[in-house]
Tab-separated table of C-alpha atoms and ligand atoms in Angstrom:
chain	number	residue	atom	x	y	z
N	738	MET	CA	113.571	126.124	90.197
N	739	PRO	CA	112.081	128.621	87.713
N	740	ASN	CA	109.313	127.294	85.560
N	741	THR	CA	110.331	125.488	82.400
N	742	GLY	CA	107.213	125.175	80.211
N	743	LYS	CA	105.237	127.982	78.620
N	744	GLY	CA	101.566	128.802	78.983
N	745	VAL	CA	98.779	126.723	80.481
N	746	LEU	CA	97.219	123.497	79.268
N	747	VAL	CA	93.460	123.237	79.808
N	748	LEU	CA	92.172	119.673	79.898
N	749	TYR	CA	88.424	119.509	79.264
N	750	THR	CA	86.860	116.387	80.792
N	751	GLY	CA	83.141	117.324	80.695
N	752	GLY	CA	80.838	118.410	83.516
N	753	THR	CA	78.133	121.062	83.740
N	754	VAL	CA	80.636	123.693	82.650
N	755	GLY	CA	80.404	122.405	79.069
N	756	MET	CA	76.931	120.881	79.088
N	757	ARG	CA	73.980	121.468	76.775
N	758	GLN	CA	70.348	120.464	77.101
N	759	GLY	CA	69.590	117.025	75.644
N	760	PRO	CA	66.147	115.375	75.354
N	761	GLN	CA	66.578	113.765	78.775
N	762	GLY	CA	68.504	116.459	80.618
N	763	LEU	CA	71.931	118.057	80.547
N	764	VAL	CA	74.652	116.150	78.676
N	765	PRO	CA	78.337	116.942	78.098
N	766	ALA	CA	79.096	118.825	74.882
N	767	SER	CA	82.184	118.294	72.744
N	768	VAL	CA	85.173	120.553	73.203
N	769	ASP	CA	84.312	122.212	69.855
N	770	GLU	CA	80.876	123.171	71.165
N	771	VAL	CA	82.543	124.520	74.298
N	772	PHE	CA	84.859	126.669	72.140
N	773	GLY	CA	81.776	128.215	70.524
N	774	GLN	CA	80.716	129.609	73.906
N	775	LEU	CA	84.030	130.822	75.262
N	776	PRO	CA	85.053	134.475	75.329
N	777	ALA	CA	87.560	135.179	72.525
N	778	SER	CA	90.328	135.890	75.062
N	779	LEU	CA	90.312	132.244	76.109
N	780	LEU	CA	90.859	131.046	72.563
N	781	SER	CA	93.487	133.372	71.115
N	782	GLY	CA	95.867	136.103	72.241
N	783	GLN	CA	99.001	136.204	74.313
N	784	ASN	CA	97.807	134.306	77.381
N	785	ALA	CA	95.363	132.009	75.623
N	786	PRO	CA	95.785	128.447	76.890
N	787	THR	CA	96.331	125.294	74.861
N	788	TRP	CA	93.324	122.977	74.932
N	789	ARG	CA	92.988	119.213	75.136
N	790	SER	CA	89.963	117.080	75.796
N	791	LEU	CA	89.190	113.578	76.996
N	792	GLU	CA	88.095	111.597	73.970
N	793	ASN	CA	84.566	111.340	75.366
N	794	PRO	CA	83.784	114.186	77.784
N	795	LEU	CA	81.674	112.922	80.662
N	796	ASP	CA	79.212	113.862	83.314
N	797	SER	CA	81.607	113.431	86.225
N	798	SER	CA	79.178	111.034	87.886
N	799	ASP	CA	80.180	108.594	85.076
N	800	LEU	CA	83.876	108.817	85.901
N	801	GLN	CA	85.815	105.670	86.774
N	802	PRO	CA	89.409	105.175	87.936
N	803	GLU	CA	90.486	104.562	84.315
N	804	HIS	CA	89.414	108.133	83.506
N	805	TRP	CA	91.673	109.410	86.308
N	806	GLN	CA	94.434	107.401	84.698
N	807	GLN	CA	93.712	109.020	81.313
N	808	MET	CA	93.834	112.479	82.898
N	809	ALA	CA	97.005	111.741	84.866
N	810	GLY	CA	98.608	110.341	81.701
N	811	ILE	CA	97.841	113.501	79.711
N	812	LEU	CA	99.123	115.721	82.522
N	813	ALA	CA	102.293	113.660	82.985
N	814	GLU	CA	103.164	113.594	79.283
N	815	SER	CA	102.575	117.367	79.006
N	816	TYR	CA	104.263	118.213	82.285
N	817	GLU	CA	107.500	119.654	80.923
N	818	HIS	CA	105.804	121.670	78.184
N	819	PHE	CA	103.538	123.933	80.233
N	820	GLU	CA	103.882	126.160	83.249
N	821	GLY	CA	100.602	125.059	84.749
N	822	PHE	CA	97.452	123.010	84.156
N	823	VAL	CA	93.727	123.572	84.484
N	824	VAL	CA	91.351	120.617	84.470
N	825	LEU	CA	87.759	121.496	83.570
N	826	HIS	CA	85.620	118.974	85.381
N	827	GLY	CA	82.121	118.234	86.632
N	828	THR	CA	81.527	119.139	90.249
N	829	ASP	CA	79.923	115.853	91.346
N	830	THR	CA	83.189	113.923	91.606
N	831	MET	CA	85.711	116.747	91.314
N	832	ALA	CA	86.985	116.184	94.859
N	833	TYR	CA	87.521	112.475	94.094
N	834	THR	CA	89.487	113.306	90.938
N	835	ALA	CA	91.529	115.980	92.706
N	836	SER	CA	92.413	113.477	95.436
N	837	ALA	CA	93.235	110.708	92.956
N	838	LEU	CA	95.435	113.001	90.846
N	839	SER	CA	97.299	114.159	93.935
N	840	PHE	CA	98.424	110.569	94.618
N	841	MET	CA	99.099	109.767	90.957
N	842	LEU	CA	101.166	112.917	90.360
N	843	GLN	CA	103.354	113.268	93.434
N	844	GLY	CA	106.216	115.724	93.759
N	845	LEU	CA	104.586	118.391	91.591
N	846	SER	CA	106.418	121.679	91.263
N	847	LYS	CA	103.675	123.159	89.055
N	848	PRO	CA	99.982	123.745	89.666
N	849	VAL	CA	97.195	121.442	88.513
N	850	VAL	CA	93.985	123.402	89.165
N	851	LEU	CA	90.636	121.654	88.827
N	852	THR	CA	87.568	123.770	88.310
N	853	GLY	CA	84.066	123.577	86.917
N	854	SER	CA	80.769	125.337	87.422
N	855	GLN	CA	77.258	124.999	88.707
N	856	LEU	CA	75.722	126.555	85.554
N	857	PRO	CA	76.835	125.777	81.987
N	858	LEU	CA	78.916	128.220	79.969
N	859	GLY	CA	75.923	129.061	77.809
N	860	HIS	CA	73.807	130.188	80.771
N	861	ARG	CA	73.433	133.936	81.254
N	862	ARG	CA	74.415	133.767	84.944
N	863	THR	CA	77.106	131.144	84.518
N	864	ASP	CA	79.917	130.879	87.051
N	865	ALA	CA	82.044	129.060	84.453
N	866	VAL	CA	83.809	132.031	82.853
N	867	HIS	CA	84.877	133.488	86.167
N	868	HIS	CA	86.073	130.090	87.415
N	869	LEU	CA	88.018	129.348	84.260
N	870	ASN	CA	89.649	132.787	84.141
N	871	SER	CA	90.623	132.674	87.815
N	872	ALA	CA	91.892	129.097	87.581
N	873	LEU	CA	94.073	130.210	84.650
N	874	GLU	CA	95.450	133.114	86.643
N	875	PHE	CA	96.275	130.831	89.547
N	876	ALA	CA	97.875	128.313	87.185
N	877	MET	CA	100.144	131.095	85.842
N	878	ALA	CA	100.886	132.843	89.147
N	879	GLN	CA	104.624	133.005	89.839
N	880	LYS	CA	106.901	134.080	92.669
N	881	ASP	CA	109.498	136.789	92.063
N	882	ASN	CA	112.077	134.122	91.248
N	883	GLY	CA	109.893	132.642	88.521
N	884	GLU	CA	108.759	129.575	90.480
N	885	PRO	CA	105.041	128.761	90.372
N	886	ARG	CA	103.155	129.938	93.455
N	887	LEU	CA	101.054	126.776	93.642
N	888	GLN	CA	102.846	123.458	93.330
N	889	GLU	CA	100.203	120.812	93.881
N	890	VAL	CA	96.790	119.557	92.792
N	891	CYS	CA	94.259	122.231	93.792
N	892	LEU	CA	90.581	122.887	93.320
N	893	TYR	CA	89.306	126.376	92.513
N	894	PHE	CA	85.694	127.270	93.219
N	895	HIS	CA	83.819	130.394	94.214
N	896	ASN	CA	86.887	132.600	94.881
N	897	LYS	CA	88.920	130.004	96.784
N	898	VAL	CA	91.767	127.663	95.950
N	899	TYR	CA	91.696	124.534	98.083
N	900	ARG	CA	94.186	121.710	98.479
N	901	GLY	CA	92.585	119.187	96.126
N	902	ASN	CA	92.742	116.211	98.463
N	903	ARG	CA	91.194	118.160	101.370
N	904	CYS	CA	87.895	119.181	99.840
N	905	ARG	CA	84.417	117.883	99.330
N	906	LYS	CA	81.358	119.026	97.444
N	907	ASN	CA	78.938	120.339	100.044
N	908	GLN	CA	76.251	122.052	97.962
N	909	ALA	CA	74.202	120.333	95.271
N	910	SER	CA	72.964	123.573	93.799
N	911	GLY	CA	74.489	126.644	95.493
N	912	PHE	CA	77.389	128.499	93.881
N	913	ASP	CA	79.667	128.050	96.911
N	914	ALA	CA	79.775	124.314	96.280
N	915	PHE	CA	83.011	123.145	97.926
N	916	GLU	CA	84.579	123.199	101.347
N	917	SER	CA	87.839	122.109	102.911
N	918	PRO	CA	86.695	121.340	106.438
N	919	ASN	CA	90.035	120.477	108.028
N	920	TYR	CA	92.528	122.551	106.091
N	921	PRO	CA	92.688	126.259	105.266
N	922	ALA	CA	92.215	127.538	101.724
N	923	LEU	CA	95.560	127.885	99.923
N	924	ALA	CA	94.592	131.113	98.215
N	925	THR	CA	91.697	133.463	97.621
N	926	ALA	CA	90.700	135.544	94.625
N	927	GLY	CA	89.415	138.987	95.513
N	928	THR	CA	90.444	141.986	93.490
N	929	ALA	CA	93.942	140.593	94.080
N	930	LEU	CA	95.089	136.983	94.401
N	931	ARG	CA	96.152	136.225	97.973
N	932	PHE	CA	98.171	133.181	99.007
N	933	ASP	CA	98.538	131.491	102.385
N	934	GLU	CA	102.235	130.546	102.330
N	935	GLN	CA	102.029	128.325	105.401
N	936	ALA	CA	99.071	126.340	104.102
N	937	MET	CA	100.763	125.916	100.712
N	938	ASP	CA	103.952	124.488	102.246
N	939	GLN	CA	102.628	122.264	104.999
N	940	GLY	CA	102.480	118.530	104.243
N	941	LEU	CA	104.476	118.711	100.995
N	942	PRO	CA	108.155	117.954	100.372
N	943	THR	CA	110.407	121.031	100.526
N	944	SER	CA	110.312	122.780	97.197
N	945	SER	CA	113.902	121.956	96.203
N	946	LEU	CA	113.074	118.220	96.484
N	947	ARG	CA	109.989	118.314	94.301
N	948	SER	CA	110.204	116.334	91.106
N	949	LEU	CA	107.320	114.623	89.371
N	950	SER	CA	106.749	111.019	90.379
N	951	TYR	CA	104.037	109.595	88.118
N	952	ARG	CA	102.191	106.679	89.806
N	953	PRO	CA	99.202	105.756	87.663
N	954	ALA	CA	98.445	102.355	89.235
N	955	LEU	CA	95.224	102.095	91.248
N	956	ASP	CA	93.460	99.123	92.810
N	957	SER	CA	89.764	99.695	93.376
N	958	SER	CA	89.077	96.680	95.639
N	959	ILE	CA	87.488	98.974	98.219
N	960	ALA	CA	84.092	99.012	99.943
N	961	SER	CA	82.553	101.497	102.307
N	962	LEU	CA	80.001	101.143	105.055
N	963	ARG	CA	78.260	103.969	106.862
N	964	MET	CA	77.139	103.129	110.382
N	965	PHE	CA	73.496	103.650	111.270
N	966	PRO	CA	71.359	102.532	114.187
N	967	GLY	CA	69.856	99.199	113.149
N	968	LEU	CA	72.661	98.196	110.785
N	969	ASN	CA	72.624	94.461	110.108
N	970	PRO	CA	76.140	93.104	110.899
N	971	ALA	CA	75.696	90.533	108.129
N	972	LEU	CA	76.182	93.429	105.697
N	973	VAL	CA	79.889	93.366	106.574
N	974	TYR	CA	80.119	89.759	105.325
N	975	GLY	CA	78.112	90.697	102.242
N	976	LEU	CA	80.550	93.475	101.442
N	977	THR	CA	83.773	91.658	102.208
N	978	GLU	CA	83.315	87.941	101.494
N	979	GLN	CA	83.923	86.728	97.934
N	980	THR	CA	83.911	90.272	96.644
N	981	GLY	CA	87.670	90.723	96.404
N	982	VAL	CA	87.417	93.735	98.713
N	983	ARG	CA	90.759	94.483	100.394
N	984	VAL	CA	89.931	97.720	102.240
N	985	LEU	CA	86.731	98.610	104.084
N	986	LEU	CA	86.184	102.320	104.754
N	987	LEU	CA	84.038	102.405	107.865
N	988	GLU	CA	82.222	105.666	108.460
N	989	GLY	CA	81.591	105.627	112.188
N	990	TYR	CA	79.979	108.182	114.446
N	991	GLY	CA	81.749	111.195	115.936
N	992	THR	CA	85.391	110.384	116.647
N	993	GLY	CA	85.005	107.088	114.740
N	994	ASN	CA	82.827	105.118	117.122
N	995	ILE	CA	80.726	102.054	116.315
N	996	PRO	CA	78.204	100.219	118.511
N	997	PRO	CA	79.663	97.405	120.631
N	998	THR	CA	77.419	94.849	118.908
N	999	PRO	CA	79.392	91.561	119.184
N	1000	ALA	CA	78.243	90.328	115.760
N	1001	LEU	CA	79.461	93.541	114.111
N	1002	VAL	CA	82.820	93.490	115.863
N	1003	GLU	CA	83.267	89.803	114.998
N	1004	ALA	CA	82.413	90.407	111.337
N	1005	LEU	CA	85.025	93.165	111.144
N	1006	ARG	CA	87.589	91.029	112.965
N	1007	ALA	CA	86.983	88.136	110.552
N	1008	PHE	CA	87.712	90.486	107.635
N	1009	VAL	CA	90.938	91.739	109.232
N	1010	ILE	CA	92.096	88.201	110.099
N	1011	LYS	CA	91.755	87.265	106.418
N	1012	GLY	CA	94.039	90.167	105.441
N	1013	GLY	CA	91.446	92.937	104.963
N	1014	ARG	CA	92.129	96.466	106.204
N	1015	VAL	CA	89.513	98.517	108.028
N	1016	VAL	CA	89.999	102.289	107.868
N	1017	ALA	CA	88.028	104.154	110.540
N	1018	LEU	CA	86.496	107.397	109.272
N	1019	SER	CA	83.888	109.702	110.735
N	1020	GLN	CA	80.492	110.738	109.444
N	1021	CYS	CA	81.311	114.168	110.848
N	1022	VAL	CA	82.679	116.553	108.269
N	1023	GLY	CA	85.111	118.372	110.557
N	1024	GLY	CA	87.469	117.157	113.270
N	1025	PHE	CA	89.547	114.073	113.995
N	1026	VAL	CA	88.951	110.352	114.336
N	1027	ASP	CA	90.250	109.383	117.764
N	1028	LEU	CA	89.778	105.702	118.518
N	1029	GLU	CA	91.255	105.973	121.996
N	1030	ARG	CA	88.656	108.302	123.390
N	1031	TYR	CA	85.682	105.954	123.861
N	1032	ARG	CA	85.397	102.249	124.466
N	1033	SER	CA	83.257	102.064	121.328
N	1034	GLY	CA	86.198	103.373	119.319
N	1035	ARG	CA	88.870	101.396	121.098
N	1036	GLN	CA	87.293	98.103	120.083
N	1037	LEU	CA	88.088	99.118	116.508
N	1038	LEU	CA	91.708	99.813	117.419
N	1039	ASP	CA	91.880	96.443	119.168
N	1040	LEU	CA	90.838	94.613	116.051
N	1041	GLY	CA	93.463	96.409	113.972
N	1042	ALA	CA	91.506	99.270	112.369
N	1043	ILE	CA	93.536	102.174	110.976
N	1044	PRO	CA	92.450	105.614	112.269
N	1045	GLY	CA	91.707	107.929	109.356
N	1046	ARG	CA	92.357	111.038	111.470
N	1047	ASP	CA	91.014	114.085	109.569
N	1048	ILE	CA	91.173	112.677	106.042
N	1049	THR	CA	88.148	113.179	103.781
N	1050	PHE	CA	86.253	110.186	102.447
N	1051	GLU	CA	87.387	111.098	98.932
N	1052	ALA	CA	91.051	111.146	99.910
N	1053	ALA	CA	90.759	107.972	102.023
N	1054	LEU	CA	89.263	106.135	99.052
N	1055	THR	CA	91.827	107.241	96.500
N	1056	LYS	CA	94.744	106.892	98.927
N	1057	SER	CA	93.659	103.296	99.581
N	1058	MET	CA	93.480	102.638	95.830
N	1059	HIS	CA	96.941	104.116	95.437
N	1060	LEU	CA	98.537	102.262	98.370
N	1061	LEU	CA	97.075	98.883	97.380
N	1062	ALA	CA	98.462	99.242	93.869
N	1063	ASN	CA	101.851	100.645	94.961
N	1064	PRO	CA	103.107	98.554	97.882
N	1065	SER	CA	106.444	99.787	99.117
N	1066	SER	CA	109.199	97.237	98.963
N	1067	ALA	CA	110.746	98.568	102.176
N	1068	SER	CA	109.063	96.387	104.832
N	1069	GLY	CA	108.259	92.830	103.645
N	1070	ASP	CA	104.858	93.035	105.407
N	1071	PRO	CA	102.092	94.455	103.179
N	1072	ASP	CA	99.585	94.885	106.073
N	1073	HIS	CA	101.975	96.848	108.208
N	1074	ASP	CA	103.096	98.752	105.153
N	1075	PHE	CA	99.533	99.840	104.276
N	1076	ALA	CA	98.700	100.913	107.851
N	1077	GLU	CA	101.933	102.813	108.288
N	1078	ARG	CA	101.729	104.624	104.953
N	1079	PHE	CA	98.037	105.396	105.424
N	1080	GLY	CA	98.969	107.223	108.619
N	1081	GLN	CA	101.615	109.300	106.847
N	1082	SER	CA	100.976	112.440	104.858
N	1083	LEU	CA	101.948	111.599	101.273
N	1084	VAL	CA	100.721	114.816	99.666
N	1085	GLY	CA	99.257	116.836	102.522
N	1086	GLU	CA	96.003	114.842	102.656
N	1087	ILE	CA	96.045	114.072	106.402
N	1088	SER	CA	97.078	116.048	109.493
N	1089	LEU	CA	99.566	114.347	111.730
N	1090	GLY	CA	98.700	116.212	114.940
N	1091	SER	CA	95.341	117.478	116.134
N	1092	GLU	CA	96.919	120.658	117.494
N	1093	ASN	CA	96.112	122.436	114.227
N	1094	ASP	CA	92.508	121.354	114.212
N	1095	PRO	CA	90.682	124.525	113.111
N	1096	ASN	CA	87.437	123.086	114.499
N	1097	ASP	CA	88.718	122.517	118.018
N	1098	ALA	CA	88.016	125.926	119.503
U	2326	LIG	N1	76.614	116.200	87.015
U	2326	LIG	C1	77.554	117.259	86.770
U	2326	LIG	C2	78.942	116.675	86.731
U	2326	LIG	O1	79.483	116.416	87.775
U	2326	LIG	C3	77.433	118.310	87.838
U	2326	LIG	C4	78.360	119.498	87.663
U	2326	LIG	O2	79.294	119.538	86.899
U	2326	LIG	O3	78.137	120.493	88.392
U	2326	LIG	O4	79.474	116.441	85.691
């Protein structure tokens, strides 16, 4: 379907990109202050975007799920009026927002490109202008038939477009601040824009079936626990009893393993018996969770843990929030429903087979 709307909407949410020095460090500037630092081409002229801002731009480390809902709401209400969207965002939680938006705005047939920068717009060596200009080009890129090239939530940084729910911030200060450890980049920006057609298609509905399904509900009753030698099993009770927590994201070792400490296994089992869900993730950045490989992983399977396969922590968190708040009415069993849907690719966030594992060489 050729694109309906015209031009690109830029949604400014805050982040280093628009920050200025305050008495106690960098703070987000208003969108008007940001305008004062932008090249004229980004404010007027034929391809100049339309701008909107969150009411109170934020350091992205201040972001909460309600801010994702504000962003998703603005994007959904503007969806028909623009050909693409750029979200200017802080880098600290950009991968969380990209993941959350991908579940809240399913069935996209237009691009939503998040970007930001490591140095503010006003800095002489800023990466912000390049990122914003490239993100705009990607948001406007069309196929010969007028369809948008990118039709999902993406993240642009340092010459690469990533699937938004596959990336993570991996550099606190370097310019090349993001990676997508288990999924190829969707596109690259050299002197020309290059697209990886296979990576863009995989995991998404076929393009003729794409139509926006806006799902703003989120339930943040989630906790996470990272395994470490010496972990006190009582921490599991502390995290899950009388806290309202419904999903525990367990970051195990390697392929998802945990020590066979009886008290730890019993604490996890007690949580599952009371209706909690344990999602098994790995502290490793690349590769797959495989709970059948070692006895120390299988004990998790036996107690009903859900293997997170190659999903990122950011996507596992936001997918859990989304699934808890949007139970499907199909099977009358919410536990089964959560486990089954967690294992499915909703928007390309998880690989279903390990045969494509780029790290398994
Ligand atoms: N603290 C900033 C933020 O995430 C960092 C950045 O944008 O690079 O908003």
